[in-house]
mmCIF file of C-alpha atoms in Angstrom:
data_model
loop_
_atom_site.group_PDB
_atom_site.id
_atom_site.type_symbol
_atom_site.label_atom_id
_atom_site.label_comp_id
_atom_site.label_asym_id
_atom_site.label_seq_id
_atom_site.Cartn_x
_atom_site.Cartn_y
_atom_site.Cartn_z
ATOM 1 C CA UNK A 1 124.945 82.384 -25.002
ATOM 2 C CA UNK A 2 123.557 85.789 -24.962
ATOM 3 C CA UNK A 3 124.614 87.772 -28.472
ATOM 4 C CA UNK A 4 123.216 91.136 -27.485
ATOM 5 C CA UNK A 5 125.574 94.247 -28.016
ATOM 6 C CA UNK A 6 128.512 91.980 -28.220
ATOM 7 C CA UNK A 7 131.589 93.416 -30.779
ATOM 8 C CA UNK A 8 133.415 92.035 -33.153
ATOM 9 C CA UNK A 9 136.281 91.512 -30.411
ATOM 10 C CA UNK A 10 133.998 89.945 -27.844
ATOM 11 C CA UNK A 11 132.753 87.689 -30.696
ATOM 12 C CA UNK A 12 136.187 86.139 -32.060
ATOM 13 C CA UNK A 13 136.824 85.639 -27.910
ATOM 14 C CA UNK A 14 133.384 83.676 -27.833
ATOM 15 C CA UNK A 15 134.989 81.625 -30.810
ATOM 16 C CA UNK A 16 138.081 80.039 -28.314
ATOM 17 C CA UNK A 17 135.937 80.286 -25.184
ATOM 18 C CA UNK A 18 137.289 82.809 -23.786
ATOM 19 C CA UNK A 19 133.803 85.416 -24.050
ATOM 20 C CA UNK A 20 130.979 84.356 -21.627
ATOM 21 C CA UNK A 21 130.910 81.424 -23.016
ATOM 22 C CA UNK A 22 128.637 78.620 -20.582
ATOM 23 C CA UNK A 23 128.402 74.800 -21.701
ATOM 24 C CA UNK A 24 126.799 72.164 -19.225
ATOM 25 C CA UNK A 25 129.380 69.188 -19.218
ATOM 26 C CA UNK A 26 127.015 66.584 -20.229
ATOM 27 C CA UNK A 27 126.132 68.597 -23.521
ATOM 28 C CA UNK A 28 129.775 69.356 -24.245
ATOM 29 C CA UNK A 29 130.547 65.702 -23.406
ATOM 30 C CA UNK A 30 127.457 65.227 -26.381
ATOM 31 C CA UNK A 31 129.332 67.030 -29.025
ATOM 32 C CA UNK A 32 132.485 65.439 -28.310
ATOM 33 C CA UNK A 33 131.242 62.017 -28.766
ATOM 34 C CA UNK A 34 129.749 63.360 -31.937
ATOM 35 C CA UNK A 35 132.834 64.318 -33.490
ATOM 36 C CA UNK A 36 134.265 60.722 -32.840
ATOM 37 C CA UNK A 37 131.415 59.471 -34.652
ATOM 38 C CA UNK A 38 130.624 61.308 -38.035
ATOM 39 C CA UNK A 39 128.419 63.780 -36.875
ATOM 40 C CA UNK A 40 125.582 62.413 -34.236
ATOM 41 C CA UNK A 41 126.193 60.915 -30.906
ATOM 42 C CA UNK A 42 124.664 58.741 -28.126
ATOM 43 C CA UNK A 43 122.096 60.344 -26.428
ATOM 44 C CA UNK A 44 123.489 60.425 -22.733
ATOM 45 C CA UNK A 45 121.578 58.355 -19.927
ATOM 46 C CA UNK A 46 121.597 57.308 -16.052
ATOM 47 C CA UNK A 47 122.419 54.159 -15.320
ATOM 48 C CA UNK A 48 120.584 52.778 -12.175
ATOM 49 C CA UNK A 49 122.556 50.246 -11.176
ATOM 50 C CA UNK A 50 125.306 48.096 -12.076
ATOM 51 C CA UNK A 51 126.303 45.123 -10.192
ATOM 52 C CA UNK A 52 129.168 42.223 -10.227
ATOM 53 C CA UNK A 53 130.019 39.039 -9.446
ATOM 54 C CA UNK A 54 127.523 36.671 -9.839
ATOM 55 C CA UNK A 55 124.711 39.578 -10.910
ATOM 56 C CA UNK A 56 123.753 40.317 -14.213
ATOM 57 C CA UNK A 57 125.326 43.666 -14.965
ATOM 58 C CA UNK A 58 122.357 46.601 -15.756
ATOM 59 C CA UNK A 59 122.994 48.243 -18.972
ATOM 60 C CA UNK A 60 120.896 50.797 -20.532
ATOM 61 C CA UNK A 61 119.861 51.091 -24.315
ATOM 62 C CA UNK A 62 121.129 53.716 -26.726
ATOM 63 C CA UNK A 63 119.578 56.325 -28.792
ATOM 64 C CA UNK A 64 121.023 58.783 -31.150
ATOM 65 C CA UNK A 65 121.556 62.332 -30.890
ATOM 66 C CA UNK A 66 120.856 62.202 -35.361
ATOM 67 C CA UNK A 67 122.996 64.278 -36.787
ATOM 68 C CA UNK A 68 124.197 67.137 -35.010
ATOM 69 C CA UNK A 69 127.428 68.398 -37.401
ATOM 70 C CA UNK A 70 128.413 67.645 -40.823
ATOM 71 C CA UNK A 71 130.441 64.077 -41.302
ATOM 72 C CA UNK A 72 133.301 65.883 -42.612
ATOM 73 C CA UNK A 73 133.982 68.947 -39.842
ATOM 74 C CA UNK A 74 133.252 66.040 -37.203
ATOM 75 C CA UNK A 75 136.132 63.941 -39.180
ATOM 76 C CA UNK A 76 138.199 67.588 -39.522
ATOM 77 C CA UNK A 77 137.891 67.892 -35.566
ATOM 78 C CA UNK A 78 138.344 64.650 -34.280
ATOM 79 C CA UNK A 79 142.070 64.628 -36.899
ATOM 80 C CA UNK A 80 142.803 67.586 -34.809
ATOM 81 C CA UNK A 81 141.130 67.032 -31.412
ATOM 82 C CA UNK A 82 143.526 63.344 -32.096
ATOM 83 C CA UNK A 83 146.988 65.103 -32.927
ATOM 84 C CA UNK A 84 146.485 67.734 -30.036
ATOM 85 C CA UNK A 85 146.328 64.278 -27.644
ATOM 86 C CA UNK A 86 149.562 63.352 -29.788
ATOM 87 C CA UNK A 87 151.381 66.682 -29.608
ATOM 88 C CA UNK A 88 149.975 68.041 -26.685
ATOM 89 C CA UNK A 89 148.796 66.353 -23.951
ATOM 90 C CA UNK A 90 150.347 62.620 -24.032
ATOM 91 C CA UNK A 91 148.505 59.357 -25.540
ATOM 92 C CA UNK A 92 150.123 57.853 -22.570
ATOM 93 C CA UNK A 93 147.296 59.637 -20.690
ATOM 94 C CA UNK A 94 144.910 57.500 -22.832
ATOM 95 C CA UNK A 95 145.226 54.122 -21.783
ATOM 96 C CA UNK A 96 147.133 53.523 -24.914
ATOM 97 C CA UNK A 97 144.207 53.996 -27.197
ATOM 98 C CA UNK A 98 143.189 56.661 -30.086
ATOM 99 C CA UNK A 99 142.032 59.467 -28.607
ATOM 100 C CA UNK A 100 140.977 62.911 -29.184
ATOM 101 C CA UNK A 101 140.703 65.420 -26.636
ATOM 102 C CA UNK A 102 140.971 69.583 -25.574
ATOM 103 C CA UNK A 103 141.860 71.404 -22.176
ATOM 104 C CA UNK A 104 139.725 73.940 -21.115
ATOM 105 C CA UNK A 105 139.842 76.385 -17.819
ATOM 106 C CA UNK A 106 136.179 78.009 -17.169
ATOM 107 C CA UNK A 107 137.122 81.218 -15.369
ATOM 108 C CA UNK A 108 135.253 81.915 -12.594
ATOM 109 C CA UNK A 109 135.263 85.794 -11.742
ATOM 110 C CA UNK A 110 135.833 87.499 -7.954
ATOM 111 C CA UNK A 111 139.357 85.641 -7.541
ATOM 112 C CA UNK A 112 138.676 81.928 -7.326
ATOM 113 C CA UNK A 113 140.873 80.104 -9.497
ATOM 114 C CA UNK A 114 139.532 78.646 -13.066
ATOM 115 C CA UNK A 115 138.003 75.910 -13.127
ATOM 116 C CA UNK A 116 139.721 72.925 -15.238
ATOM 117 C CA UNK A 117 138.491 70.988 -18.117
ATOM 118 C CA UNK A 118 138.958 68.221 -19.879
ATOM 119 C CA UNK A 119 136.403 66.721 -23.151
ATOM 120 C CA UNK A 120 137.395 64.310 -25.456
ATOM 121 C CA UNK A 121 136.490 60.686 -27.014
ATOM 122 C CA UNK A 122 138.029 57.759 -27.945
ATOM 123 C CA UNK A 123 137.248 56.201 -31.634
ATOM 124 C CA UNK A 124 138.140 52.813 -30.956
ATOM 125 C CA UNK A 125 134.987 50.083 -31.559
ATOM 126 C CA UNK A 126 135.399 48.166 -28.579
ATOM 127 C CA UNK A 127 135.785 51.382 -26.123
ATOM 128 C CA UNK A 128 133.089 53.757 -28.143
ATOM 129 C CA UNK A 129 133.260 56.642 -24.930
ATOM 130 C CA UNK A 130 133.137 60.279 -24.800
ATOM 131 C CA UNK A 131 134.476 61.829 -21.860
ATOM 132 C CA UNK A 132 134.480 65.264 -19.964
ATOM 133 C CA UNK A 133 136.680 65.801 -16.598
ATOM 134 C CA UNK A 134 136.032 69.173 -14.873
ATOM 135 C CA UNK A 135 137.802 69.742 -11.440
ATOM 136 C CA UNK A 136 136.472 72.964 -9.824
ATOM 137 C CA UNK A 137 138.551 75.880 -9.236
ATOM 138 C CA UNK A 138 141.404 73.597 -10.139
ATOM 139 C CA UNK A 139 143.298 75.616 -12.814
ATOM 140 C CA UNK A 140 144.554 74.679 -15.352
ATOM 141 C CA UNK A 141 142.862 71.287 -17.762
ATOM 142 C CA UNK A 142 145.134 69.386 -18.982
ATOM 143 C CA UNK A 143 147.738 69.554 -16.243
ATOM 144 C CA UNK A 144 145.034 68.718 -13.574
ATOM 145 C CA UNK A 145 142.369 66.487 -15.741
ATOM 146 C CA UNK A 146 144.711 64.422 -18.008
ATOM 147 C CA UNK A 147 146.131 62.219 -14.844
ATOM 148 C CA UNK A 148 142.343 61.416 -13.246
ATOM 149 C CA UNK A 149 140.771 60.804 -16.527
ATOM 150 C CA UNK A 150 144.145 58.463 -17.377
ATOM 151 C CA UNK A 151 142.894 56.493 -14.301
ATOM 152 C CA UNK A 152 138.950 56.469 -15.497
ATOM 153 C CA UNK A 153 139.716 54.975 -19.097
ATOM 154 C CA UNK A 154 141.901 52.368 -17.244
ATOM 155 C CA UNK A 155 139.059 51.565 -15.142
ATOM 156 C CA UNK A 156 136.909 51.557 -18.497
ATOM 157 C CA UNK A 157 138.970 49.320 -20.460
ATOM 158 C CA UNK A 158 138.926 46.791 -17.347
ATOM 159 C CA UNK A 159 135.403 46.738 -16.729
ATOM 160 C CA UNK A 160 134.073 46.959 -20.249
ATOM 161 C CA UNK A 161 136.568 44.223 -21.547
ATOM 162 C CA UNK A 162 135.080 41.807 -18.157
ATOM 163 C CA UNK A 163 132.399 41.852 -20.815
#
């Protein structure tokens, strides 16, 4: 985020994204799982490979991110990130589980349509994920993200309860 000469306007525009804001998905996806959990979050990694059947299933280890907001704004955010998911977009969208989430659109500039967003996190012990859908030049984030990232978390649930 570059600060220089912006106003006062530009600044409160910043604050809801709507400035010149830029956020790579995997570090948004970061924070998000840090407000489901107090404050810090999984460090994000690659998973080589993954097999089934017979195959032992790959899984990589964990670190932490340490602490990358205060324990009560991440508890203040995920309470509201939770009842937008409630009020908002549908917890049927959620694979029945407690979720938090926000819509985004990332404007793109010389008339291509925005591109959508969707970050959130589930705070359930058994499903511990964080989550980002982004859809380019697809409009608008919730309408276009909530229905394919309904279909991930079923798919996440399945696998990670085969277990």
């Amino acid at each position: 985020f570059n600060w220089d000469g912006i106003t006062a306007g530009q600044l409160g525009w910043a604050g809801v994204g709507q400035y010149r804001d830029q956020v790579n998905p995997c570090a948004l996806m970061v924070w998000m799982g840090a407000i489901a959990n107090g404050g810090s979050a999984a460090e994000p990694y690659l998973v080589k490979e993954v097999t089934y059947g017979d195959s032992v299933k790959y899984k990589a280890s964990t670190s932490s991110t340490g602490r990358l907001l205060d324990s009560t704004t991440a508890g203040r955010l995920a309470d509201m990130m939770h009842n937008a998911v409630v009020n908002v977009y549908g917890e049927w969208n959620f694979a029945g589980l407690y979720a938090g989430g926000k819509s985004g659109t990332a404007e793109n500039g010389g008339g291509k349509a925005a591109n959508a967003v969707f970050a959130g996190f589930l705070q359930d012990s058994d499903y511990p994920l964080a989550f980002i859908v982004v859809v380019e030049e697809g409009g608008g984030g919730a309408s276009v993200c909530t229905p394919i990232l309904s279909q991930v978390l079923s798919a996440c649930v399945v696998a990670m309860d085969a277990d």
